[in-house]
PDB file of C-alpha atoms and ligand atoms in Angstrom:
ATOM      1  CA  MET G   1      14.258  -4.885  -6.253  1.00 88.00           C
ATOM      2  CA  ARG G   2      10.882  -6.048  -3.418  1.00 95.00           C
ATOM      3  CA  PHE G   3       8.519  -5.012  -3.127  1.00 97.00           C
ATOM      4  CA  GLU G   4       6.109  -6.918  -1.199  1.00 98.00           C
ATOM      5  CA  VAL G   5       3.141  -6.738   1.031  1.00 98.00           C
ATOM      6  CA  THR G   6       2.228  -8.733   4.448  1.00 98.00           C
ATOM      7  CA  ILE G   7      -1.224  -8.743   5.101  1.00 98.00           C
ATOM      8  CA  LEU G   8      -1.016  -8.171   9.393  1.00 98.00           C
ATOM      9  CA  GLY G   9      -5.208  -7.862   9.324  1.00 97.00           C
ATOM     10  CA  CYS G  10      -7.512  -9.087   7.032  1.00 97.00           C
ATOM     11  CA  GLY G  11     -10.678  -9.069   9.488  1.00 95.00           C
ATOM     12  CA  SER G  12     -13.350  -6.619   9.284  1.00 93.00           C
ATOM     13  CA  ALA G  13     -14.385  -4.814  12.606  1.00 84.00           C
ATOM     14  CA  VAL G  14     -14.353  -7.100  15.267  1.00 81.00           C
ATOM     15  CA  PRO G  15     -10.833  -9.519  15.482  1.00 79.00           C
ATOM     16  CA  THR G  16     -11.407 -12.908  15.534  1.00 83.00           C
ATOM     17  CA  LEU G  17      -8.669 -15.821  16.670  1.00 84.00           C
ATOM     18  CA  HIS G  18      -8.114 -16.483  13.045  1.00 88.00           C
ATOM     19  CA  ARG G  19      -8.329 -12.834  11.581  1.00 94.00           C
ATOM     20  CA  SER G  20      -6.867  -9.224  13.273  1.00 95.00           C
ATOM     21  CA  ALA G  21      -8.355  -5.936  11.619  1.00 97.00           C
ATOM     22  CA  SER G  22      -6.960  -4.230   9.068  1.00 97.00           C
ATOM     23  CA  ALA G  23      -2.980  -3.641   8.985  1.00 98.00           C
ATOM     24  CA  GLN G  24      -0.648  -4.671   5.962  1.00 98.00           C
ATOM     25  CA  TYR G  25       3.275  -4.230   6.355  1.00 98.00           C
ATOM     26  CA  ILE G  26       4.962  -3.055   2.352  1.00 98.00           C
ATOM     27  CA  ASN G  27       8.559  -3.255   1.825  1.00 98.00           C
ATOM     28  CA  VAL G  28       9.242  -1.367  -1.576  1.00 98.00           C
ATOM     29  CA  LEU G  29      12.173  -1.059  -2.356  1.00 96.00           C
ATOM     30  CA  GLU G  30      13.364  -0.999   1.053  1.00 96.00           C
ATOM     31  CA  ARG G  31      11.097   1.394   1.818  1.00 97.00           C
ATOM     32  CA  HIS G  32       8.913   0.585   5.390  1.00 98.00           C
ATOM     33  CA  LEU G  33       5.506   1.813   5.278  1.00 98.00           C
ATOM     34  CA  LEU G  34       1.756   0.045   7.116  1.00 98.00           C
ATOM     35  CA  ILE G  35      -0.937   1.086   5.497  1.00 98.00           C
ATOM     36  CA  ASP G  36      -3.890   1.253   8.752  1.00 98.00           C
ATOM     37  CA  CYS G  37      -2.919   0.309  12.198  1.00 98.00           C
ATOM     38  CA  ALA G  38      -5.798  -1.710  14.043  1.00 97.00           C
ATOM     39  CA  GLU G  39      -5.516  -2.593  17.685  1.00 95.00           C
ATOM     40  CA  GLY G  40      -2.825  -5.326  17.705  1.00 95.00           C
ATOM     41  CA  THR G  41      -0.702  -4.449  14.535  1.00 97.00           C
ATOM     42  CA  GLN G  42       2.329  -4.152  16.897  1.00 97.00           C
ATOM     43  CA  ILE G  43       1.671  -8.148  17.687  1.00 96.00           C
ATOM     44  CA  GLN G  44       1.246  -9.006  13.820  1.00 97.00           C
ATOM     45  CA  LEU G  45       4.022  -6.912  12.791  1.00 97.00           C
ATOM     46  CA  ARG G  46       6.375  -8.821  15.384  1.00 96.00           C
ATOM     47  CA  LYS G  47       4.641 -12.691  14.418  1.00 96.00           C
ATOM     48  CA  TYR G  48       5.286 -11.486  10.756  1.00 97.00           C
ATOM     49  CA  LYS G  49       8.330 -10.824  11.253  1.00 95.00           C
ATOM     50  CA  ALA G  50       8.672  -7.667   9.684  1.00 95.00           C
ATOM     51  CA  LYS G  51      11.237  -5.543  10.313  1.00 92.00           C
ATOM     52  CA  PHE G  52       8.501  -2.572  12.261  1.00 90.00           C
ATOM     53  CA  GLN G  53      11.332  -0.709  13.632  1.00 92.00           C
ATOM     54  CA  LYS G  54      11.909   0.759   9.799  1.00 96.00           C
ATOM     55  CA  ILE G  55       8.802   1.460   9.265  1.00 97.00           C
ATOM     56  CA  ASP G  56       8.399   5.509   8.725  1.00 97.00           C
ATOM     57  CA  HIS G  57       5.227   6.555   7.511  1.00 98.00           C
ATOM     58  CA  ILE G  58       2.293   5.365   8.025  1.00 98.00           C
ATOM     59  CA  PHE G  59      -1.015   5.234   6.134  1.00 98.00           C
ATOM     60  CA  ILE G  60      -4.455   5.690   7.427  1.00 98.00           C
ATOM     61  CA  SER G  61      -7.114   5.322   5.683  1.00 98.00           C
ATOM     62  CA  HIS G  62      -9.726   6.342   7.964  1.00 98.00           C
ATOM     63  CA  LEU G  63     -10.982   6.678  11.808  1.00 98.00           C
ATOM     64  CA  HIS G  64     -13.717   3.522  12.573  1.00 97.00           C
ATOM     65  CA  GLY G  65     -11.673   1.538  15.028  1.00 96.00           C
ATOM     66  CA  ASP G  66     -10.916  -1.271  13.454  1.00 97.00           C
ATOM     67  CA  HIS G  67      -8.282   0.882  11.106  1.00 98.00           C
ATOM     68  CA  PHE G  68      -6.683   3.034  13.206  1.00 98.00           C
ATOM     69  CA  LEU G  69      -6.527   1.902  16.706  1.00 97.00           C
ATOM     70  CA  GLY G  70      -3.226   0.319  17.178  1.00 97.00           C
ATOM     71  CA  LEU G  71      -1.360   3.125  16.293  1.00 97.00           C
ATOM     72  CA  VAL G  72      -0.882   5.133  20.134  1.00 95.00           C
ATOM     73  CA  GLY G  73       0.644   1.822  20.916  1.00 94.00           C
ATOM     74  CA  LEU G  74       2.390   0.931  18.575  1.00 96.00           C
ATOM     75  CA  LEU G  75       4.267   4.754  18.679  1.00 95.00           C
ATOM     76  CA  SER G  76       4.371   3.826  21.968  1.00 93.00           C
ATOM     77  CA  THR G  77       6.183   1.187  21.380  1.00 94.00           C
ATOM     78  CA  PHE G  78       8.313   2.794  19.311  1.00 95.00           C
ATOM     79  CA  HIS G  79       9.423   5.585  22.080  1.00 94.00           C
ATOM     80  CA  LEU G  80      10.268   2.765  24.721  1.00 93.00           C
ATOM     81  CA  LEU G  81      12.324   0.821  22.378  1.00 94.00           C
ATOM     82  CA  GLY G  82      14.149   4.416  21.703  1.00 94.00           C
ATOM     83  CA  ARG G  83      12.840   5.778  18.682  1.00 95.00           C
ATOM     84  CA  THR G  84      14.741   9.019  17.907  1.00 95.00           C
ATOM     85  CA  ARG G  85      13.622   8.994  13.746  1.00 96.00           C
ATOM     86  CA  PRO G  86      10.454  11.353  13.209  1.00 97.00           C
ATOM     87  CA  ILE G  87       7.785   9.566  11.093  1.00 97.00           C
ATOM     88  CA  HIS G  88       5.026  10.619   9.264  1.00 98.00           C
ATOM     89  CA  ILE G  89       1.337   9.927   9.437  1.00 98.00           C
ATOM     90  CA  TYR G  90      -1.201  10.465   6.844  1.00 98.00           C
ATOM     91  CA  GLY G  91      -4.167  10.400   7.493  1.00 98.00           C
ATOM     92  CA  PRO G  92      -7.615  12.435   8.533  1.00 98.00           C
ATOM     93  CA  GLU G  93      -7.146  15.597  10.698  1.00 96.00           C
ATOM     94  CA  LYS G  94      -8.906  14.160  13.356  1.00 97.00           C
ATOM     95  CA  LEU G  95      -6.234  11.912  14.351  1.00 97.00           C
ATOM     96  CA  LYS G  96      -3.766  14.423  14.944  1.00 96.00           C
ATOM     97  CA  ASP G  97      -6.225  15.273  18.346  1.00 95.00           C
ATOM     98  CA  ILE G  98      -7.045  11.865  18.568  1.00 95.00           C
ATOM     99  CA  ILE G  99      -3.001  10.948  18.852  1.00 94.00           C
ATOM    100  CA  ASN G 100      -2.030  14.009  21.603  1.00 92.00           C
ATOM    101  CA  LEU G 101      -5.109  13.811  23.767  1.00 91.00           C
ATOM    102  CA  THR G 102      -4.069   9.620  24.141  1.00 90.00           C
ATOM    103  CA  LEU G 103      -0.582  10.291  24.247  1.00 87.00           C
ATOM    104  CA  HIS G 104      -1.156  12.989  27.428  1.00 83.00           C
ATOM    105  CA  GLY G 105      -2.392  10.674  29.685  1.00 79.00           C
ATOM    106  CA  PHE G 106       0.663   9.355  29.927  1.00 74.00           C
ATOM    107  CA  HIS G 107       3.556  10.354  27.733  1.00 65.00           C
ATOM    108  CA  ASN G 108       4.997  14.335  28.335  1.00 68.00           C
ATOM    109  CA  ASN G 109       6.944  13.511  25.381  1.00 82.00           C
ATOM    110  CA  LEU G 110       7.807  10.888  22.619  1.00 90.00           C
ATOM    111  CA  ASN G 111      11.649  10.693  21.351  1.00 91.00           C
ATOM    112  CA  PHE G 112      10.552  11.177  18.373  1.00 95.00           C
ATOM    113  CA  THR G 113       8.751  13.898  16.226  1.00 95.00           C
ATOM    114  CA  TRP G 114       5.017  12.091  13.730  1.00 95.00           C
ATOM    115  CA  ASN G 115       3.980  14.738  11.931  1.00 96.00           C
ATOM    116  CA  LEU G 116       0.291  14.282  10.584  1.00 97.00           C
ATOM    117  CA  HIS G 117       0.112  14.858   7.025  1.00 98.00           C
ATOM    118  CA  ARG G 118      -3.956  15.769   6.334  1.00 97.00           C
ATOM    119  CA  LEU G 119      -5.760  13.555   3.524  1.00 98.00           C
ATOM    120  CA  ASN G 120      -7.792  15.371   0.986  1.00 97.00           C
ATOM    121  CA  PHE G 121     -11.066  13.203   0.965  1.00 97.00           C
ATOM    122  CA  SER G 122     -12.068  14.934  -2.640  1.00 96.00           C
ATOM    123  CA  LYS G 123      -9.364  14.132  -4.675  1.00 96.00           C
ATOM    124  CA  LYS G 124      -6.630  12.255  -6.033  1.00 97.00           C
ATOM    125  CA  GLU G 125      -3.080  12.908  -4.539  1.00 97.00           C
ATOM    126  CA  LEU G 126       0.412  12.385  -4.125  1.00 98.00           C
ATOM    127  CA  ILE G 127       1.445  12.196  -0.855  1.00 98.00           C
ATOM    128  CA  PHE G 128       4.799  10.510  -0.609  1.00 98.00           C
ATOM    129  CA  GLU G 129       7.610  11.075  -3.101  1.00 97.00           C
ATOM    130  CA  ASP G 130      11.117   9.938  -3.334  1.00 96.00           C
ATOM    131  CA  ASN G 131      13.586   9.886  -6.071  1.00 94.00           C
ATOM    132  CA  LEU G 132      12.668   5.617  -6.530  1.00 95.00           C
ATOM    133  CA  VAL G 133       8.632   5.802  -4.849  1.00 97.00           C
ATOM    134  CA  GLU G 134       5.652   7.621  -5.097  1.00 98.00           C
ATOM    135  CA  VAL G 135       2.199   7.115  -3.491  1.00 98.00           C
ATOM    136  CA  HIS G 136      -1.559   8.556  -3.771  1.00 98.00           C
ATOM    137  CA  SER G 137      -3.979   8.692  -1.502  1.00 98.00           C
ATOM    138  CA  PHE G 138      -7.508   8.474  -3.164  1.00 98.00           C
ATOM    139  CA  PRO G 139     -11.563   9.132  -2.230  1.00 98.00           C
ATOM    140  CA  LEU G 140     -12.920   5.840  -1.293  1.00 98.00           C
ATOM    141  CA  LYS G 141     -16.895   5.744  -0.708  1.00 97.00           C
ATOM    142  CA  HIS G 142     -17.787   4.513   2.903  1.00 97.00           C
ATOM    143  CA  ARG G 143     -19.819   6.348   5.816  1.00 96.00           C
ATOM    144  CA  ILE G 144     -17.782   8.311   7.014  1.00 97.00           C
ATOM    145  CA  ASP G 145     -14.125  10.373   4.874  1.00 98.00           C
ATOM    146  CA  CYS G 146     -11.940   7.399   3.802  1.00 98.00           C
ATOM    147  CA  CYS G 147      -9.191   7.370   1.109  1.00 98.00           C
ATOM    148  CA  GLY G 148      -7.549   4.423  -0.615  1.00 98.00           C
ATOM    149  CA  PHE G 149      -3.831   4.622  -1.512  1.00 98.00           C
ATOM    150  CA  ILE G 150      -1.470   3.911  -4.600  1.00 98.00           C
ATOM    151  CA  ILE G 151       1.909   2.487  -4.181  1.00 98.00           C
ATOM    152  CA  GLN G 152       3.782   2.729  -7.056  1.00 98.00           C
ATOM    153  CA  GLU G 153       7.708   2.688  -8.294  1.00 97.00           C
ATOM    154  CA  LYS G 154       8.671   5.668 -10.327  1.00 95.00           C
ATOM    155  CA  GLU G 155       9.991   4.883 -13.998  1.00 91.00           C
ATOM    156  CA  ARG G 156      13.096   2.987 -14.060  1.00 88.00           C
ATOM    157  CA  GLU G 157      16.495   4.027 -15.561  1.00 90.00           C
ATOM    158  CA  ARG G 158      16.842   2.436 -19.181  1.00 93.00           C
ATOM    159  CA  ASN G 159      19.071  -1.254 -19.058  1.00 93.00           C
ATOM    160  CA  ILE G 160      22.674  -0.701 -20.608  1.00 94.00           C
ATOM    161  CA  ARG G 161      23.864  -4.087 -22.933  1.00 93.00           C
ATOM    162  CA  LYS G 162      26.684  -4.768 -20.989  1.00 92.00           C
ATOM    163  CA  GLU G 163      28.651  -5.750 -24.935  1.00 94.00           C
ATOM    164  CA  LYS G 164      28.288  -1.710 -25.373  1.00 93.00           C
ATOM    165  CA  ILE G 165      29.997  -1.074 -22.529  1.00 93.00           C
ATOM    166  CA  GLU G 166      33.372  -2.988 -23.423  1.00 91.00           C
ATOM    167  CA  GLU G 167      32.432  -1.404 -27.604  1.00 93.00           C
ATOM    168  CA  TYR G 168      32.006   1.206 -27.045  1.00 93.00           C
ATOM    169  CA  ASP G 169      34.114   1.416 -23.647  1.00 91.00           C
ATOM    170  CA  LEU G 170      31.647   3.501 -21.633  1.00 92.00           C
ATOM    171  CA  THR G 171      33.090   5.356 -19.035  1.00 92.00           C
ATOM    172  CA  LEU G 172      31.662   5.412 -15.394  1.00 92.00           C
ATOM    173  CA  ALA G 173      31.114   9.444 -16.014  1.00 92.00           C
ATOM    174  CA  ASP G 174      28.917   8.442 -19.226  1.00 92.00           C
ATOM    175  CA  ILE G 175      27.069   5.161 -17.626  1.00 93.00           C
ATOM    176  CA  PRO G 176      23.943   7.672 -15.551  1.00 92.00           C
ATOM    177  CA  LYS G 177      23.974   9.786 -18.877  1.00 94.00           C
ATOM    178  CA  ILE G 178      22.935   6.449 -21.232  1.00 95.00           C
ATOM    179  CA  LYS G 179      20.665   5.094 -18.569  1.00 94.00           C
ATOM    180  CA  LYS G 180      18.585   8.583 -18.360  1.00 92.00           C
ATOM    181  CA  GLY G 181      17.857   8.108 -22.190  1.00 94.00           C
ATOM    182  CA  GLY G 182      21.284   9.772 -23.729  1.00 95.00           C
ATOM    183  CA  ASP G 183      22.617   9.381 -26.624  1.00 95.00           C
ATOM    184  CA  HIS G 184      26.705   8.870 -26.691  1.00 95.00           C
ATOM    185  CA  ILE G 185      29.238  10.806 -28.331  1.00 93.00           C
ATOM    186  CA  THR G 186      31.895   8.932 -28.883  1.00 91.00           C
ATOM    187  CA  THR G 187      35.847  10.303 -29.027  1.00 89.00           C
ATOM    188  CA  SER G 188      35.711  10.204 -32.757  1.00 90.00           C
ATOM    189  CA  GLY G 189      32.694  12.255 -32.690  1.00 92.00           C
ATOM    190  CA  GLU G 190      30.147   9.666 -33.521  1.00 92.00           C
ATOM    191  CA  VAL G 191      26.531   9.540 -32.461  1.00 94.00           C
ATOM    192  CA  ILE G 192      25.640   6.372 -30.823  1.00 94.00           C
ATOM    193  CA  SER G 193      22.168   6.261 -30.342  1.00 95.00           C
ATOM    194  CA  ASN G 194      20.388   5.083 -27.068  1.00 96.00           C
ATOM    195  CA  SER G 195      18.186   2.367 -28.539  1.00 95.00           C
ATOM    196  CA  GLU G 196      21.536   0.898 -29.765  1.00 94.00           C
ATOM    197  CA  LEU G 197      22.947   1.172 -26.337  1.00 95.00           C
ATOM    198  CA  THR G 198      19.908   0.253 -24.177  1.00 96.00           C
ATOM    199  CA  ASP G 199      17.000  -1.834 -23.166  1.00 95.00           C
ATOM    200  CA  ASP G 200      13.399  -1.190 -22.116  1.00 94.00           C
ATOM    201  CA  PRO G 201      13.530  -1.104 -18.432  1.00 92.00           C
ATOM    202  CA  LEU G 202      10.874  -2.896 -16.462  1.00 90.00           C
ATOM    203  CA  PRO G 203       7.810  -1.707 -16.440  1.00 92.00           C
ATOM    204  CA  PRO G 204       6.880   0.554 -12.655  1.00 95.00           C
ATOM    205  CA  ARG G 205       4.762  -2.004 -10.464  1.00 97.00           C
ATOM    206  CA  SER G 206       2.512  -0.441  -8.427  1.00 98.00           C
ATOM    207  CA  TYR G 207      -0.219  -1.859  -5.600  1.00 98.00           C
ATOM    208  CA  ALA G 208      -3.976  -0.009  -4.769  1.00 98.00           C
ATOM    209  CA  TYR G 209      -5.846  -0.575  -1.577  1.00 98.00           C
ATOM    210  CA  CYS G 210      -9.134  -0.127  -1.332  1.00 98.00           C
ATOM    211  CA  SER G 211     -10.848  -0.372   2.126  1.00 96.00           C
ATOM    212  CA  ASP G 212     -13.615   0.220   3.282  1.00 96.00           C
ATOM    213  CA  THR G 213     -15.634   1.215   0.226  1.00 98.00           C
ATOM    214  CA  MET G 214     -18.509   0.477  -1.178  1.00 98.00           C
ATOM    215  CA  TYR G 215     -18.763  -0.864  -5.541  1.00 97.00           C
ATOM    216  CA  SER G 216     -17.544   2.710  -6.777  1.00 95.00           C
ATOM    217  CA  GLU G 217     -16.814   3.353 -11.152  1.00 96.00           C
ATOM    218  CA  SER G 218     -14.458   5.985  -9.515  1.00 96.00           C
ATOM    219  CA  THR G 219     -12.083   3.270  -7.656  1.00 97.00           C
ATOM    220  CA  ILE G 220     -12.495   1.662 -11.132  1.00 97.00           C
ATOM    221  CA  ASP G 221     -10.752   4.700 -12.902  1.00 96.00           C
ATOM    222  CA  ALA G 222      -8.305   5.168  -9.809  1.00 97.00           C
ATOM    223  CA  VAL G 223      -6.760   1.786  -9.836  1.00 98.00           C
ATOM    224  CA  GLU G 224      -6.851   1.035 -13.479  1.00 98.00           C
ATOM    225  CA  GLY G 225      -4.086  -1.267 -14.924  1.00 97.00           C
ATOM    226  CA  VAL G 226      -1.942  -1.622 -11.080  1.00 98.00           C
ATOM    227  CA  ASN G 227      -0.643  -4.971 -10.569  1.00 98.00           C
ATOM    228  CA  VAL G 228      -2.175  -6.001  -7.583  1.00 98.00           C
ATOM    229  CA  LEU G 229      -5.442  -4.504  -5.893  1.00 98.00           C
ATOM    230  CA  TYR G 230      -6.236  -5.045  -2.192  1.00 98.00           C
ATOM    231  CA  HIS G 231     -10.029  -4.465  -2.553  1.00 98.00           C
ATOM    232  CA  GLU G 232     -12.351  -5.263   0.872  1.00 98.00           C
ATOM    233  CA  ALA G 233     -15.405  -7.547   0.127  1.00 98.00           C
ATOM    234  CA  THR G 234     -16.889  -7.807   3.989  1.00 97.00           C
ATOM    235  CA  PHE G 235     -19.761  -9.761   2.779  1.00 97.00           C
ATOM    236  CA  THR G 236     -21.371 -11.716   0.115  1.00 97.00           C
ATOM    237  CA  SER G 237     -23.830 -11.043  -2.621  1.00 97.00           C
ATOM    238  CA  GLU G 238     -26.403 -12.318   0.095  1.00 97.00           C
ATOM    239  CA  LEU G 239     -25.717  -9.541   1.533  1.00 97.00           C
ATOM    240  CA  ALA G 240     -25.747  -6.974  -1.007  1.00 97.00           C
ATOM    241  CA  ALA G 241     -28.134  -4.754   0.562  1.00 97.00           C
ATOM    242  CA  ARG G 242     -26.259  -5.143   3.721  1.00 97.00           C
ATOM    243  CA  ALA G 243     -22.904  -4.270   2.260  1.00 97.00           C
ATOM    244  CA  LYS G 244     -24.582  -1.076   0.221  1.00 96.00           C
ATOM    245  CA  LYS G 245     -26.374  -0.163   3.508  1.00 96.00           C
ATOM    246  CA  THR G 246     -23.109  -0.344   5.785  1.00 96.00           C
ATOM    247  CA  TYR G 247     -20.937   1.557   2.197  1.00 97.00           C
ATOM    248  CA  HIS G 248     -18.766  -1.872   2.040  1.00 98.00           C
ATOM    249  CA  SER G 249     -18.042  -4.752  -0.514  1.00 98.00           C
ATOM    250  CA  THR G 250     -19.606  -8.068  -1.539  1.00 98.00           C
ATOM    251  CA  ALA G 251     -16.573  -9.990  -3.486  1.00 98.00           C
ATOM    252  CA  THR G 252     -18.473 -10.216  -6.489  1.00 98.00           C
ATOM    253  CA  GLN G 253     -18.332  -5.780  -6.607  1.00 98.00           C
ATOM    254  CA  ALA G 254     -14.611  -6.495  -5.485  1.00 98.00           C
ATOM    255  CA  ALA G 255     -13.912  -8.589  -8.372  1.00 98.00           C
ATOM    256  CA  GLU G 256     -16.394  -6.444 -10.512  1.00 98.00           C
ATOM    257  CA  VAL G 257     -13.687  -3.328  -9.560  1.00 98.00           C
ATOM    258  CA  ALA G 258     -10.808  -5.722 -10.849  1.00 98.00           C
ATOM    259  CA  ALA G 259     -12.094  -7.093 -14.251  1.00 98.00           C
ATOM    260  CA  LYS G 260     -13.444  -3.475 -14.722  1.00 98.00           C
ATOM    261  CA  ALA G 261     -10.007  -2.080 -13.671  1.00 98.00           C
ATOM    262  CA  LYS G 262      -8.054  -4.244 -15.603  1.00 98.00           C
ATOM    263  CA  VAL G 263      -5.725  -4.973 -12.284  1.00 98.00           C
ATOM    264  CA  GLY G 264      -2.855  -7.984 -12.261  1.00 98.00           C
ATOM    265  CA  LYS G 265      -4.195  -9.402  -9.830  1.00 98.00           C
ATOM    266  CA  LEU G 266      -6.760  -9.439  -7.282  1.00 98.00           C
ATOM    267  CA  VAL G 267      -6.636  -9.539  -3.081  1.00 98.00           C
ATOM    268  CA  VAL G 268      -9.846  -9.710  -1.548  1.00 98.00           C
ATOM    269  CA  GLY G 269     -10.078  -9.544   2.639  1.00 98.00           C
ATOM    270  CA  HIS G 270     -11.679  -6.997   5.370  1.00 97.00           C
ATOM    271  CA  PHE G 271     -14.324 -10.155   5.753  1.00 97.00           C
ATOM    272  CA  SER G 272     -17.063  -9.868   8.247  1.00 96.00           C
ATOM    273  CA  ALA G 273     -16.281 -12.224  11.195  1.00 94.00           C
ATOM    274  CA  ARG G 274     -19.893 -13.826  10.533  1.00 94.00           C
ATOM    275  CA  TYR G 275     -17.370 -15.786   7.671  1.00 95.00           C
ATOM    276  CA  LYS G 276     -15.663 -18.864   9.101  1.00 92.00           C
ATOM    277  CA  GLN G 277     -15.499 -20.250   5.514  1.00 93.00           C
ATOM    278  CA  LEU G 278     -15.036 -18.490   2.795  1.00 96.00           C
ATOM    279  CA  THR G 279     -15.906 -20.903   0.122  1.00 96.00           C
ATOM    280  CA  LYS G 280     -18.761 -18.675  -0.962  1.00 97.00           C
ATOM    281  CA  PHE G 281     -16.512 -15.759  -2.006  1.00 98.00           C
ATOM    282  CA  ASP G 282     -14.618 -18.317  -4.384  1.00 97.00           C
ATOM    283  CA  GLU G 283     -18.341 -18.949  -5.836  1.00 97.00           C
ATOM    284  CA  GLU G 284     -18.521 -15.343  -6.651  1.00 97.00           C
ATOM    285  CA  ILE G 285     -15.222 -14.205  -7.356  1.00 98.00           C
ATOM    286  CA  LYS G 286     -13.775 -16.890  -9.564  1.00 98.00           C
ATOM    287  CA  PRO G 287     -16.400 -15.912 -12.787  1.00 98.00           C
ATOM    288  CA  VAL G 288     -15.724 -12.839 -12.473  1.00 98.00           C
ATOM    289  CA  PHE G 289     -11.871 -12.618 -12.219  1.00 98.00           C
ATOM    290  CA  PRO G 290     -10.356 -15.439 -11.780  1.00 98.00           C
ATOM    291  CA  ASP G 291      -6.515 -14.193 -11.182  1.00 98.00           C
ATOM    292  CA  TYR G 292      -7.502 -13.546  -7.315  1.00 98.00           C
ATOM    293  CA  VAL G 293      -6.217 -14.577  -3.986  1.00 98.00           C
ATOM    294  CA  LEU G 294      -8.360 -14.796  -0.297  1.00 98.00           C
ATOM    295  CA  ALA G 295      -6.591 -12.694   1.905  1.00 98.00           C
ATOM    296  CA  GLU G 296      -5.361 -14.296   5.675  1.00 97.00           C
ATOM    297  CA  ASP G 297      -3.390 -12.892   8.468  1.00 97.00           C
ATOM    298  CA  GLY G 298      -0.055 -13.549   7.179  1.00 97.00           C
ATOM    299  CA  LEU G 299       0.022 -14.205   3.918  1.00 98.00           C
ATOM    300  CA  LYS G 300       2.741 -12.427   1.458  1.00 97.00           C
ATOM    301  CA  LEU G 301       2.293 -11.237  -1.492  1.00 97.00           C
ATOM    302  CA  ILE G 302       4.664 -10.006  -3.771  1.00 97.00           C
ATOM    303  CA  VAL G 303       4.152  -7.294  -6.310  1.00 97.00           C
TER     304      VAL G 303
HETATM  305 ZN1   ZN F   1     -12.626  -1.738   8.160  1.00 62.45          ZN
HETATM  306 ZN1   ZN F   2     -14.218   1.696   8.421  1.00 62.45          ZN
END
């Protein structure tokens, strides 16, 4: 059951030859999602072989150019490729005007409809769900309104022990009920408890995206216990004052959030273009939260 994140861009405001600006492609149980869509994201999607025509949901964290300037280009390409399936965009309300105004300049109509679902910047909210997956947004602490996102599987069904199917002659009609936790009643009226028939399912997996944000205790609450946390670290601690002033985080702060939230693994990105080498990020993060990886364009993470 695939739950994979591809980092399409891990640079901050200014893209460089080695780091594009923010975008991530997520395949969670064959739902294809895009988080943020910096300029050039459609090229990155192709470069890293994402199934980008399958993307039905796009989440835009905030309206700084390095997080959304590729969106209209991507929509335009969907149109040119003959897309007819609707697309859902989750972002700040102003994004609707930006898209409309830009599209108005060169397309009369797209072949497909798009809906803008307005994010709530004051509290955590469920913004998407289907039978297997849900996505929450939660407020981050940035210069302008900004949301993080948590993508998680729903609780899985219980696993039936194979030998019990034979032992109790379980039918196709019995199995769905047992998977949902029900007991089984045999033809002679004997009740077989669910615990005898099944094993616990694997715990649901979760991924959190936090960019852009300064260090915040509320982020720690929001992402507590996720399997994988992506947290921005635009600067190292030498530039802590600048991080604070621009509402960004340092590498140490990203590691502190991961440690306090007891996440499984930390991925750090949104590096300032001033850092050619990232050795100092390693030096800061490792002592605070050893289970981490520095993002790079094209990196694939298994959640
Ligand atoms: Zn940014
Ligand atoms: Zn920003």
